[in-house]
PDB file of C-alpha atoms in Angstrom:
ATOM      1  CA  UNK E  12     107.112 137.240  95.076  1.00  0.00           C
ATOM      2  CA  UNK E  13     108.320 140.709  96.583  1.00  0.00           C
ATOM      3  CA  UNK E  14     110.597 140.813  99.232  1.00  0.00           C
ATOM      4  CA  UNK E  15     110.044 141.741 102.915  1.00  0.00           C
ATOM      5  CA  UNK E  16     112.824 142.603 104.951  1.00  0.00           C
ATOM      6  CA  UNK E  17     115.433 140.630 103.449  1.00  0.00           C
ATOM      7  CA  UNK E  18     113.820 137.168 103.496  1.00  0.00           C
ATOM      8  CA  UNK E  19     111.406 136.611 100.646  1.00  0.00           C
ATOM      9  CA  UNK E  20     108.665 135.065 101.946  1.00  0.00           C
ATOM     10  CA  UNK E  21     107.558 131.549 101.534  1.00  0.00           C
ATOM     11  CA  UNK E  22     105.271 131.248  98.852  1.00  0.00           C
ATOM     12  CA  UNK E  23     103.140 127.855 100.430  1.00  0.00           C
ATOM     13  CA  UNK E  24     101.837 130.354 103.597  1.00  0.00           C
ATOM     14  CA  UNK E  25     102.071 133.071 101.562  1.00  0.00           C
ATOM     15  CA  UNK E  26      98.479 134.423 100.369  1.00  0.00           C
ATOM     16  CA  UNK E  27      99.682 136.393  97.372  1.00  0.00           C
ATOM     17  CA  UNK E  28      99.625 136.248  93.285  1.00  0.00           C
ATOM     18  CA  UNK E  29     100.659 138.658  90.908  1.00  0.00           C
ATOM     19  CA  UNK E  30      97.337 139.178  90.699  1.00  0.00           C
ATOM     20  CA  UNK E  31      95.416 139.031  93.886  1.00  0.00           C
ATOM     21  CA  UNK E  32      96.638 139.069  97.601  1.00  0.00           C
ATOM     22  CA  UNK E  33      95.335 139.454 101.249  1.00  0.00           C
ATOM     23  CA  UNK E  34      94.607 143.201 102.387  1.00  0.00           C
ATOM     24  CA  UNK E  35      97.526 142.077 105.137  1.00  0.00           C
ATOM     25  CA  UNK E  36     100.303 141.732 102.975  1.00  0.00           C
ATOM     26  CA  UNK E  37      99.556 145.334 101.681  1.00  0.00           C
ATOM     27  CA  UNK E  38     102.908 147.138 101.196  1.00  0.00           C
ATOM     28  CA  UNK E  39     104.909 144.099 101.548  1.00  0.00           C
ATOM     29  CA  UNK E  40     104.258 142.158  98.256  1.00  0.00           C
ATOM     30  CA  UNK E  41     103.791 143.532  94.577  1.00  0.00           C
ATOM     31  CA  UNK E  42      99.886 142.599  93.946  1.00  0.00           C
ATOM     32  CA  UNK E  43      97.359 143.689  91.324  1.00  0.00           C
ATOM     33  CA  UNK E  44      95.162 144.345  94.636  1.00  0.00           C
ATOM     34  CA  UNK E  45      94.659 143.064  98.083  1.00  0.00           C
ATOM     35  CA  UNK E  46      91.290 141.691  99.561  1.00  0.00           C
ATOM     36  CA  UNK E  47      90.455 141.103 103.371  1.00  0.00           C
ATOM     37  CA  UNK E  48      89.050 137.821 102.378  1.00  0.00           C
ATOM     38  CA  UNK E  49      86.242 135.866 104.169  1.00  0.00           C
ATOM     39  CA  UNK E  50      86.302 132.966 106.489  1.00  0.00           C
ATOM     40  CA  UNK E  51      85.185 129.402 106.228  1.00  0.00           C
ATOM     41  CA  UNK E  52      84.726 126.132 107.868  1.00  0.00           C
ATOM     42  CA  UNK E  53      85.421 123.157 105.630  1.00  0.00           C
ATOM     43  CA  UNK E  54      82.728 120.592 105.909  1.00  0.00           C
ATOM     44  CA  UNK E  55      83.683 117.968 103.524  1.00  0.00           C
ATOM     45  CA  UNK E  56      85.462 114.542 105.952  1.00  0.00           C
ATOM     46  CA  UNK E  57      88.821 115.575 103.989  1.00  0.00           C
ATOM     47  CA  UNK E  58      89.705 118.385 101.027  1.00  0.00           C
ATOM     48  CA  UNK E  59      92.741 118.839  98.764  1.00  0.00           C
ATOM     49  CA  UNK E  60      94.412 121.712  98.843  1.00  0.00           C
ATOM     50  CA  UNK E  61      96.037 121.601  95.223  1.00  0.00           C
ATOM     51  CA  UNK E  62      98.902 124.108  93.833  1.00  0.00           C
ATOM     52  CA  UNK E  63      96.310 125.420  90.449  1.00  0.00           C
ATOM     53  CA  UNK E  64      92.862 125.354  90.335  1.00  0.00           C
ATOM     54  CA  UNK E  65      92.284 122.090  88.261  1.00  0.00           C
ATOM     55  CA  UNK E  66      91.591 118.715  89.576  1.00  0.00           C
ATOM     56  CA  UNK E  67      94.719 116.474  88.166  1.00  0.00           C
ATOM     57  CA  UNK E  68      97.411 119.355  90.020  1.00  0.00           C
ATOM     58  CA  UNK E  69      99.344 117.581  92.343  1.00  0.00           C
ATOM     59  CA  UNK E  70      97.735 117.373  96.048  1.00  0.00           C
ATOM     60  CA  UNK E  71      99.677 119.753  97.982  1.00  0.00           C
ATOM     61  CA  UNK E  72      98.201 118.778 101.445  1.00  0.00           C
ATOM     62  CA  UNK E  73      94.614 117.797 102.518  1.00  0.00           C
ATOM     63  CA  UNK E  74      92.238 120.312 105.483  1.00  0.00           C
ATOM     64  CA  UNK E  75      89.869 117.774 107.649  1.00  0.00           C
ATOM     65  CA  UNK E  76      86.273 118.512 108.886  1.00  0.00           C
ATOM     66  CA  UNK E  77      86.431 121.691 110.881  1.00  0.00           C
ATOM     67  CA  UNK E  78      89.399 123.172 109.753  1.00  0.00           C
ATOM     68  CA  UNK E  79      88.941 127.121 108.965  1.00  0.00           C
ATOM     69  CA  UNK E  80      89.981 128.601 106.160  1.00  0.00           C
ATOM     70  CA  UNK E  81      90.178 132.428 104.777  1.00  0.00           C
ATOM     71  CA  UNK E  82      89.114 132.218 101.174  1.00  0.00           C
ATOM     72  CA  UNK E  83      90.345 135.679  98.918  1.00  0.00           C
ATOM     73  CA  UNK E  84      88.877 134.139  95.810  1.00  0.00           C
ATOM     74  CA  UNK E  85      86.705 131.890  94.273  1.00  0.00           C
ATOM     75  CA  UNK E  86      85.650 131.107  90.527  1.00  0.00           C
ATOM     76  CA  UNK E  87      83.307 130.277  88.493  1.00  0.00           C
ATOM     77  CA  UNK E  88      84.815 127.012  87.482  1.00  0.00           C
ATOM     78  CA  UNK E  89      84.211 126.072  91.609  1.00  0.00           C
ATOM     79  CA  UNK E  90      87.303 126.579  93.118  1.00  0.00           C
ATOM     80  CA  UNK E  91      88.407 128.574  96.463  1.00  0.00           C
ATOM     81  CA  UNK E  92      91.992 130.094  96.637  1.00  0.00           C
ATOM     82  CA  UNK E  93      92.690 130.405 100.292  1.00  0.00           C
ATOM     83  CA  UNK E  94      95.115 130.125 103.537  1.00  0.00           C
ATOM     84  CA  UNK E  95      94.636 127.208 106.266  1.00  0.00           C
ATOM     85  CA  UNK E  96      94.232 128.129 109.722  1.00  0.00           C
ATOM     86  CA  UNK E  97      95.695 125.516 111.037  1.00  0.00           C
ATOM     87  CA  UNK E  98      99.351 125.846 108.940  1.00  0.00           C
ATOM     88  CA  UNK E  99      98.454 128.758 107.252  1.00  0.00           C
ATOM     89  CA  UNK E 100      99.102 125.995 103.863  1.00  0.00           C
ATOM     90  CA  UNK E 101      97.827 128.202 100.617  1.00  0.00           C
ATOM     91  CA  UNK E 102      95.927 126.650  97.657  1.00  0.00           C
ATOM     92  CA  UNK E 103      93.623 125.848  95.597  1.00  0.00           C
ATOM     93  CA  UNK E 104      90.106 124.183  97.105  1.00  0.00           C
ATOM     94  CA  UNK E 105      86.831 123.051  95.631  1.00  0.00           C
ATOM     95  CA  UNK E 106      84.488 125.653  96.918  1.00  0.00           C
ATOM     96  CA  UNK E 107      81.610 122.597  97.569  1.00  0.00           C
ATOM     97  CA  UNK E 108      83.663 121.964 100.474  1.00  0.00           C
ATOM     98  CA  UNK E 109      82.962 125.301 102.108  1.00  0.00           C
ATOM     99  CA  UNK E 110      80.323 126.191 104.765  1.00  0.00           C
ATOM    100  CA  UNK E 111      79.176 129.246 106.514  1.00  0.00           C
ATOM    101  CA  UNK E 112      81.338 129.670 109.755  1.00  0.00           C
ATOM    102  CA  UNK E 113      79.342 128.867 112.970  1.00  0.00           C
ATOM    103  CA  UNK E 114      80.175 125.153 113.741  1.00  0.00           C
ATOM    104  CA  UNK E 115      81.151 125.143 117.425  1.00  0.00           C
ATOM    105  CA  UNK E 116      84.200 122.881 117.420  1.00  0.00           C
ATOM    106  CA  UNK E 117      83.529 120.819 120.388  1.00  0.00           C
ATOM    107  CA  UNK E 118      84.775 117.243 119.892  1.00  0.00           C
ATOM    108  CA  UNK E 119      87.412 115.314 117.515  1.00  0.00           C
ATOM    109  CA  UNK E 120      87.833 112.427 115.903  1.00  0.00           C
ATOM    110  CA  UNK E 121      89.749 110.078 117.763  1.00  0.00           C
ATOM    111  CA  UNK E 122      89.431 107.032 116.127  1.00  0.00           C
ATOM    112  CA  UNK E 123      91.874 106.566 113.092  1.00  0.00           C
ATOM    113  CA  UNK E 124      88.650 106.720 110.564  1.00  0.00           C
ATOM    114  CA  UNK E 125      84.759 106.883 111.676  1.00  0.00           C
ATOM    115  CA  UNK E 126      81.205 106.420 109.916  1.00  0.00           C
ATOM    116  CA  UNK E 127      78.442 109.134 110.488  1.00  0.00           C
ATOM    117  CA  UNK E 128      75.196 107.882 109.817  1.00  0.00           C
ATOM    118  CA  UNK E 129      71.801 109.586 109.240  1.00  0.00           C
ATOM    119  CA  UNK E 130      70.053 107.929 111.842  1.00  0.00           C
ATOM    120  CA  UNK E 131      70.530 106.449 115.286  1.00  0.00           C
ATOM    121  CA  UNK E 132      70.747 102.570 113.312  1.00  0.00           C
ATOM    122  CA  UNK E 133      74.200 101.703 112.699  1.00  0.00           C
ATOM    123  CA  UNK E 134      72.534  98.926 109.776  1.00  0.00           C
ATOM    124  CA  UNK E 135      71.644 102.345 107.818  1.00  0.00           C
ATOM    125  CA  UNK E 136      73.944 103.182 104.912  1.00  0.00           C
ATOM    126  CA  UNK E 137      76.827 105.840 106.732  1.00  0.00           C
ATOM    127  CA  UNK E 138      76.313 108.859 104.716  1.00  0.00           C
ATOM    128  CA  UNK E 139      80.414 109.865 104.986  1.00  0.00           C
ATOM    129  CA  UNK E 140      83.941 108.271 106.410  1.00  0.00           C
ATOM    130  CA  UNK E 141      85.506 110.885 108.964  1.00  0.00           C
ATOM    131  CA  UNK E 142      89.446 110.520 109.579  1.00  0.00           C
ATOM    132  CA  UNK E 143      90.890 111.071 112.617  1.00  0.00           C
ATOM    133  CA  UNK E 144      91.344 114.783 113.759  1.00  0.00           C
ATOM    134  CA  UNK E 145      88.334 115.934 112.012  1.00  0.00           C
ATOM    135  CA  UNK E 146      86.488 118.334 114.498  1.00  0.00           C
ATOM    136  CA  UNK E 147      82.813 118.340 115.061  1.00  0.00           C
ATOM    137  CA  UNK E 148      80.140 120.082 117.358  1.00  0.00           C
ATOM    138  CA  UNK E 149      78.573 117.710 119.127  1.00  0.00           C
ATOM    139  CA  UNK E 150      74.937 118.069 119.837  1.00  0.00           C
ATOM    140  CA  UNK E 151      73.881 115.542 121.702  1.00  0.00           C
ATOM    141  CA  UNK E 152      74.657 111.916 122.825  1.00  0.00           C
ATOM    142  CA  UNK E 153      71.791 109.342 122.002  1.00  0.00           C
ATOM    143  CA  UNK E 154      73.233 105.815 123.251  1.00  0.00           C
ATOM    144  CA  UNK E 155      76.089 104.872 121.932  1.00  0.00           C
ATOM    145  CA  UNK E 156      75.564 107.237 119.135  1.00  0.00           C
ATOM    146  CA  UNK E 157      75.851 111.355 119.354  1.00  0.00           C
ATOM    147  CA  UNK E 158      74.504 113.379 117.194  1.00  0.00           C
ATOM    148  CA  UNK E 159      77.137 115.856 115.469  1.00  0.00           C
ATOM    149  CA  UNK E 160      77.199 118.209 112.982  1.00  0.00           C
ATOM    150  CA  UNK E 161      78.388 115.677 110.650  1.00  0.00           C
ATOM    151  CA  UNK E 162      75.451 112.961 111.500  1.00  0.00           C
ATOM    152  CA  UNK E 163      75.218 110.421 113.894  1.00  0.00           C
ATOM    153  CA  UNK E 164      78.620 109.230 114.692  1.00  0.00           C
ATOM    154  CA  UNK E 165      79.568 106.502 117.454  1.00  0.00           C
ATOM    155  CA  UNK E 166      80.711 108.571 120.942  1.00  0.00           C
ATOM    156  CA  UNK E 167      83.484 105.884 121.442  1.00  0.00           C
ATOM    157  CA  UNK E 168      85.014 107.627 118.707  1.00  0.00           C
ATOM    158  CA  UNK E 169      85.064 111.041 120.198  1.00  0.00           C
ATOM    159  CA  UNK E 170      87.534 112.854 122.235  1.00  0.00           C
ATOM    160  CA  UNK E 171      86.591 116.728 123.716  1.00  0.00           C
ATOM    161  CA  UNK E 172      88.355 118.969 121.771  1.00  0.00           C
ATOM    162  CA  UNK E 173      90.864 120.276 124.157  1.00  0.00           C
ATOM    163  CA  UNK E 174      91.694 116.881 124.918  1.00  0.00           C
ATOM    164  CA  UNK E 175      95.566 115.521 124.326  1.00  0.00           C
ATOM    165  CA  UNK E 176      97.288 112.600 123.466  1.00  0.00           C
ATOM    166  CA  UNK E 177     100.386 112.098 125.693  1.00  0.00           C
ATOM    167  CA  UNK E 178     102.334 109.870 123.152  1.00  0.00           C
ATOM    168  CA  UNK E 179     102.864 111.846 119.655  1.00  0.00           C
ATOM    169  CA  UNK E 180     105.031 108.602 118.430  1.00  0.00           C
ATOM    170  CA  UNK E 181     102.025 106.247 119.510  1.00  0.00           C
ATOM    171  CA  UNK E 182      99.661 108.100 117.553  1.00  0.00           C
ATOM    172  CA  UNK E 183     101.993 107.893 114.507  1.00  0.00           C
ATOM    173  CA  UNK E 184     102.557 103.890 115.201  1.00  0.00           C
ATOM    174  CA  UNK E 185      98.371 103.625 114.445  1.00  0.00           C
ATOM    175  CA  UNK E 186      99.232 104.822 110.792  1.00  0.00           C
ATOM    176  CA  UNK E 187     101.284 101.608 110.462  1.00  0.00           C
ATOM    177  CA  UNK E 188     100.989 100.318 106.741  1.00  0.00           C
ATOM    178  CA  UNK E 189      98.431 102.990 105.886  1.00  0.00           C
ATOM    179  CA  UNK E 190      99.277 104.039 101.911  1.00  0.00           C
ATOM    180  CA  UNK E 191     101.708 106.234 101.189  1.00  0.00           C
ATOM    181  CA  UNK E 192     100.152 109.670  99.703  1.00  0.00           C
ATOM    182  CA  UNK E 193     102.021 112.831  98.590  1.00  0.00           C
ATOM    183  CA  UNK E 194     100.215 115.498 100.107  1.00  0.00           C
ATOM    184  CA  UNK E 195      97.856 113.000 102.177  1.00  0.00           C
ATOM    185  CA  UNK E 196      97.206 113.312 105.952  1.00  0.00           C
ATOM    186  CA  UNK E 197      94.976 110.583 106.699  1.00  0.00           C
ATOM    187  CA  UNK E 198      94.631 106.691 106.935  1.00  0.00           C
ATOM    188  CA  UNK E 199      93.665 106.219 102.976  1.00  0.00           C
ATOM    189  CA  UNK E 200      97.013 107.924 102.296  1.00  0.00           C
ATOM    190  CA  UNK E 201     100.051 110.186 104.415  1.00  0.00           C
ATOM    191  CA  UNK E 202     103.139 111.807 103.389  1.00  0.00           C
ATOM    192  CA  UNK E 203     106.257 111.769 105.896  1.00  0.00           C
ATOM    193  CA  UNK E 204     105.728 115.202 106.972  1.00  0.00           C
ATOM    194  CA  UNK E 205     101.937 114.669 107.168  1.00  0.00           C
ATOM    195  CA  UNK E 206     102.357 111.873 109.110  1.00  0.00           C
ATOM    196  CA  UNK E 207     104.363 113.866 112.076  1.00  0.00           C
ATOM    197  CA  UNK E 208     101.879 116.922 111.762  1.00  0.00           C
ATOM    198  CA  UNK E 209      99.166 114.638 112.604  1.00  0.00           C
ATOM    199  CA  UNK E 210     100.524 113.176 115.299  1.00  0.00           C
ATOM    200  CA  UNK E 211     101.895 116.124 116.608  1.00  0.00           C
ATOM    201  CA  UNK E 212      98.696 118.170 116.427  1.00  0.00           C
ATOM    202  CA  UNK E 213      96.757 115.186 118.565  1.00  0.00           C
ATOM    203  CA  UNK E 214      99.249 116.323 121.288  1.00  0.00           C
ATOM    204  CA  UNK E 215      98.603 119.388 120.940  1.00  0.00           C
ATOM    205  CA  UNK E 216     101.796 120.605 119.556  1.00  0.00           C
ATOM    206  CA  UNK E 217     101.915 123.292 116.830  1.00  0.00           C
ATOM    207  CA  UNK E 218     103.097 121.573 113.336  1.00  0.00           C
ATOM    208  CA  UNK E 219     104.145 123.274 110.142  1.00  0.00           C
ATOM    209  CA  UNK E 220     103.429 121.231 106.912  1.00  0.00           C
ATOM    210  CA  UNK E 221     106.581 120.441 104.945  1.00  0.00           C
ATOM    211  CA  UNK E 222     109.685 118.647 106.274  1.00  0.00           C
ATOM    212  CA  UNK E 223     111.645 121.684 105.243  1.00  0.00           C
ATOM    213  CA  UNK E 224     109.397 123.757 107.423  1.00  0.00           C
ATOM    214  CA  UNK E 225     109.743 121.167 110.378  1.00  0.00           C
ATOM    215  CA  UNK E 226     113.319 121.233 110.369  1.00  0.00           C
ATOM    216  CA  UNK E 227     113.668 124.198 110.583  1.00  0.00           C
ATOM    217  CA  UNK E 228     111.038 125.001 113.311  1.00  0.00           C
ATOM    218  CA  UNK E 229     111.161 122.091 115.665  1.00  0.00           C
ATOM    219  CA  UNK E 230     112.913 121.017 118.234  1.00  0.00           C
ATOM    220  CA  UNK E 231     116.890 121.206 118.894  1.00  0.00           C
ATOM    221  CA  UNK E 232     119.954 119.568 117.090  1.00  0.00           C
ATOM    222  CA  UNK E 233     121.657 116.285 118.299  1.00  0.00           C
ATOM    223  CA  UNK E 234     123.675 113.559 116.662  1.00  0.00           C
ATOM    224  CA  UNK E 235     122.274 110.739 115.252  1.00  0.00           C
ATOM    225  CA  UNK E 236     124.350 108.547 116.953  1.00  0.00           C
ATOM    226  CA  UNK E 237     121.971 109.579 120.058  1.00  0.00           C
ATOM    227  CA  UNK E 238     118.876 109.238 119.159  1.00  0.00           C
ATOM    228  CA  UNK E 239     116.181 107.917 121.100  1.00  0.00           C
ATOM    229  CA  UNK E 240     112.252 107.336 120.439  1.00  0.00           C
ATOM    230  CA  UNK E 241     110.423 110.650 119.435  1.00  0.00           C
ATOM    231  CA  UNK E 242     113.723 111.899 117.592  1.00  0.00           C
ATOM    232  CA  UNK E 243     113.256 113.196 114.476  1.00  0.00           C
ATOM    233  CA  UNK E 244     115.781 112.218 111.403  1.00  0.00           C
ATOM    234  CA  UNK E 245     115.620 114.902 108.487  1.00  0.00           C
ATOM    235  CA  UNK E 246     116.860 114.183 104.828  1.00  0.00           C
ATOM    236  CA  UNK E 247     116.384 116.771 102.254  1.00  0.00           C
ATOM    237  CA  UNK E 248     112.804 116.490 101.483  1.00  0.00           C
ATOM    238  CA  UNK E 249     111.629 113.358 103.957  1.00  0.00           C
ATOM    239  CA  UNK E 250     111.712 113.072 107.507  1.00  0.00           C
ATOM    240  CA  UNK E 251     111.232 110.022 109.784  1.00  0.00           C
ATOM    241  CA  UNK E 252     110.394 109.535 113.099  1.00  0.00           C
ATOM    242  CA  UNK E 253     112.704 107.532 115.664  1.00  0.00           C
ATOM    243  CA  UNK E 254     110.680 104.557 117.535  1.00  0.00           C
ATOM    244  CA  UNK E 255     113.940 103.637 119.405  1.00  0.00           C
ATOM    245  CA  UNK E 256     117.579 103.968 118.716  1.00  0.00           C
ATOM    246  CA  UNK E 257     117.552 100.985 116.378  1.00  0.00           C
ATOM    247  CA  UNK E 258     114.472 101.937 114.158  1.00  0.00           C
ATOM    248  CA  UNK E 259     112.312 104.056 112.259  1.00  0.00           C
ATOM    249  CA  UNK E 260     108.463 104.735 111.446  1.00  0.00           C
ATOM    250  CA  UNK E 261     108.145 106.842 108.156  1.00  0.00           C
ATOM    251  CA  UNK E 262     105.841 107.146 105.698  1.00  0.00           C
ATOM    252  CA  UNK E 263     107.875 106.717 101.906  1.00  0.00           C
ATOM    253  CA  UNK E 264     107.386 105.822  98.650  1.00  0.00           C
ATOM    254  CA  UNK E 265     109.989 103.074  99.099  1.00  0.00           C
ATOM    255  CA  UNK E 266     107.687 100.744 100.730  1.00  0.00           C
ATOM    256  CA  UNK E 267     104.926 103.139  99.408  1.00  0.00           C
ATOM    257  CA  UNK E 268     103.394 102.811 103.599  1.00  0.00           C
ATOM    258  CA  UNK E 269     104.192 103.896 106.529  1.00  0.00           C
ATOM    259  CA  UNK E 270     106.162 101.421 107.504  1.00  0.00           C
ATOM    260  CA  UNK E 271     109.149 100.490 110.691  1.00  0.00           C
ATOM    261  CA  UNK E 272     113.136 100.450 109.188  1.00  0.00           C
ATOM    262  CA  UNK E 273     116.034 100.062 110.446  1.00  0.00           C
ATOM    263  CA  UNK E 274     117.963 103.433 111.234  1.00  0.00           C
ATOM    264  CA  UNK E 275     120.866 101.963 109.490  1.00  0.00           C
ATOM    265  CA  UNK E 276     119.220 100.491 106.793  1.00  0.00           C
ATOM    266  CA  UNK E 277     117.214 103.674 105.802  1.00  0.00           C
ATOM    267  CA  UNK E 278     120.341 105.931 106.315  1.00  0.00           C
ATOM    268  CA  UNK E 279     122.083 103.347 104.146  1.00  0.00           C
ATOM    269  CA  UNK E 280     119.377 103.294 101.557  1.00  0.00           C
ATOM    270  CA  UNK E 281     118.582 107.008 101.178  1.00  0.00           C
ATOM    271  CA  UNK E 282     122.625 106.994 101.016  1.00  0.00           C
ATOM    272  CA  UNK E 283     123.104 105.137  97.809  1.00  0.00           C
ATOM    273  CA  UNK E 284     120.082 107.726  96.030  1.00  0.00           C
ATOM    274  CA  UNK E 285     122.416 110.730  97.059  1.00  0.00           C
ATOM    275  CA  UNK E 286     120.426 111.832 100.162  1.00  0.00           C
ATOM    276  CA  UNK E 287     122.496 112.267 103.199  1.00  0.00           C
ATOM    277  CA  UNK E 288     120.579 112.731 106.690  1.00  0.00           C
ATOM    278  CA  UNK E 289     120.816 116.842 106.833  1.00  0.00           C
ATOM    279  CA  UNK E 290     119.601 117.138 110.634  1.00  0.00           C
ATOM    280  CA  UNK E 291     118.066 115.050 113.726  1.00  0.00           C
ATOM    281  CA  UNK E 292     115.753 117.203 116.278  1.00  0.00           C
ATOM    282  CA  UNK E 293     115.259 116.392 119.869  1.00  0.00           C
ATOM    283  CA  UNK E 294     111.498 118.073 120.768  1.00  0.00           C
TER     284      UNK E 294
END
């Protein structure tokens, strides 16, 4: 990766190979060429956003229903190589889970996971799971049902689009035991850093991706003797989020869930594996 300035830049929101990169970064990185790329919504309830363009690389982070996304390539083997809107996150996606752009993003998904059937009977078959911050355009409300672009999905589960959660550390508390995922952002699976984005983002709060990222980015610097609930504790490569001054809610592959620790017992246990706490942020 070239050099801009005299920070290289950050190859996960970076959109640039050797061999391809945006028309943007023209002048700033070494490229074969640069294309303006087009723009996408993702339709599919949840899509991986991999590292290569093969199914068993690692899941880097996951884009819900609605998100945008600039594609600069895609293959013939199916896959989309493209930047996030939301985090600007690069990777590799399968290209079935692009649509045309047009979806007026009206509601969200406020319910931690939702059904969307293909009818206005809730006995019918749902024809997809939606996870919570998936955006929709709602059409129409039928009942207790409205009809979205994603099907017929209950209204109870529905928030407008602007709307905000007050409570960023109560929104993380409904992930409670949900498996752990690397790379995951929803309730079949979350990472630590996924699991503050998330809950972030439903307060409307902007949210880089990685815990590197959010350290860096978020919030200001006090001790960890002071903590206090929405703190957040930083170790190289995990970060945790304080529920009080005498525990924790993280997602880790300790307990492999997101799961409530002791403060002293996780600083004790990351400890003895070499990790020391690096940073806690007040935001």
């Amino acid at each position: 990766m070239a050099e801009t300035s005299s920070h290289r830049l950050d190859p996960r929101i970076t959109p640039a190979r050797p061999e391809l990169a945006a028309k943007h970064l023209e002048g700033k990185v070494a490229a074969a060429r640069f294309v303006q790329g087009s723009t996408f919504d993702l339709g599919s309830p949840q899509t991986p956003l991999r590292r290569e363009p093969v199914s068993d690389a690692p899941l880097v982070t996951e884009a819900l229903m609605g998100e945008r996304v600039t594609v600069y390539e895609t293959t013939e083997e199916g896959w989309a190589w493209g930047q996030l809107e939301n985090d600007d996150y690069v990777g590799w996606l399968p290209a079935s889970a692009l649509i045309a752009p047009g979806i007026v993003r009206t509601h969200k998904v406020r319910a931690l996971r939702t059904f969307a059937f293909g009818g206005t009977n809730i006995k019918q078959p749902p024809l997809q799971s939606i996870p919570f911050g998936a955006q929709l355009e709602l059409q129409q409300v039928e009942g207790a049902l409205a009809l979205t672009s994603a099907g017929y999905v209950p209204f109870v589960h529905l928030a407008p689009i602007a709307t905000k959660e007050s409570d960023f550390v109560a929104v993380a508390e409904r992930f409670l035991h949900t498996p752990y995922l690397w790379g995951g952002k929803t309730n079949l699976g979350i990472d630590c850093s996924g699991l503050v984005q998330i809950a972030l983002n439903a307060c409307g709060i902007a949210c880089p991706r990685d815990s590197d990222m959010q350290e860096a980015r978020l919030g200001r610097a006090i001790a960890l003797s002071d903590i206090r609930r929405g703190d957040l504790v930083f170790w190289k490569g995990h970060v945790a989020i304080a529920l009080d001054a005498a525990t924790l809610l993280h997602a880790n592959a300790h307990h492999m869930a997101v799961a409530i620790e002791p403060v002293a017992e996780a600083v004790a246990r990351i400890g003895e594996g070499g990790g020391e706490v690096t940073s806690v942020k007040r935001l």
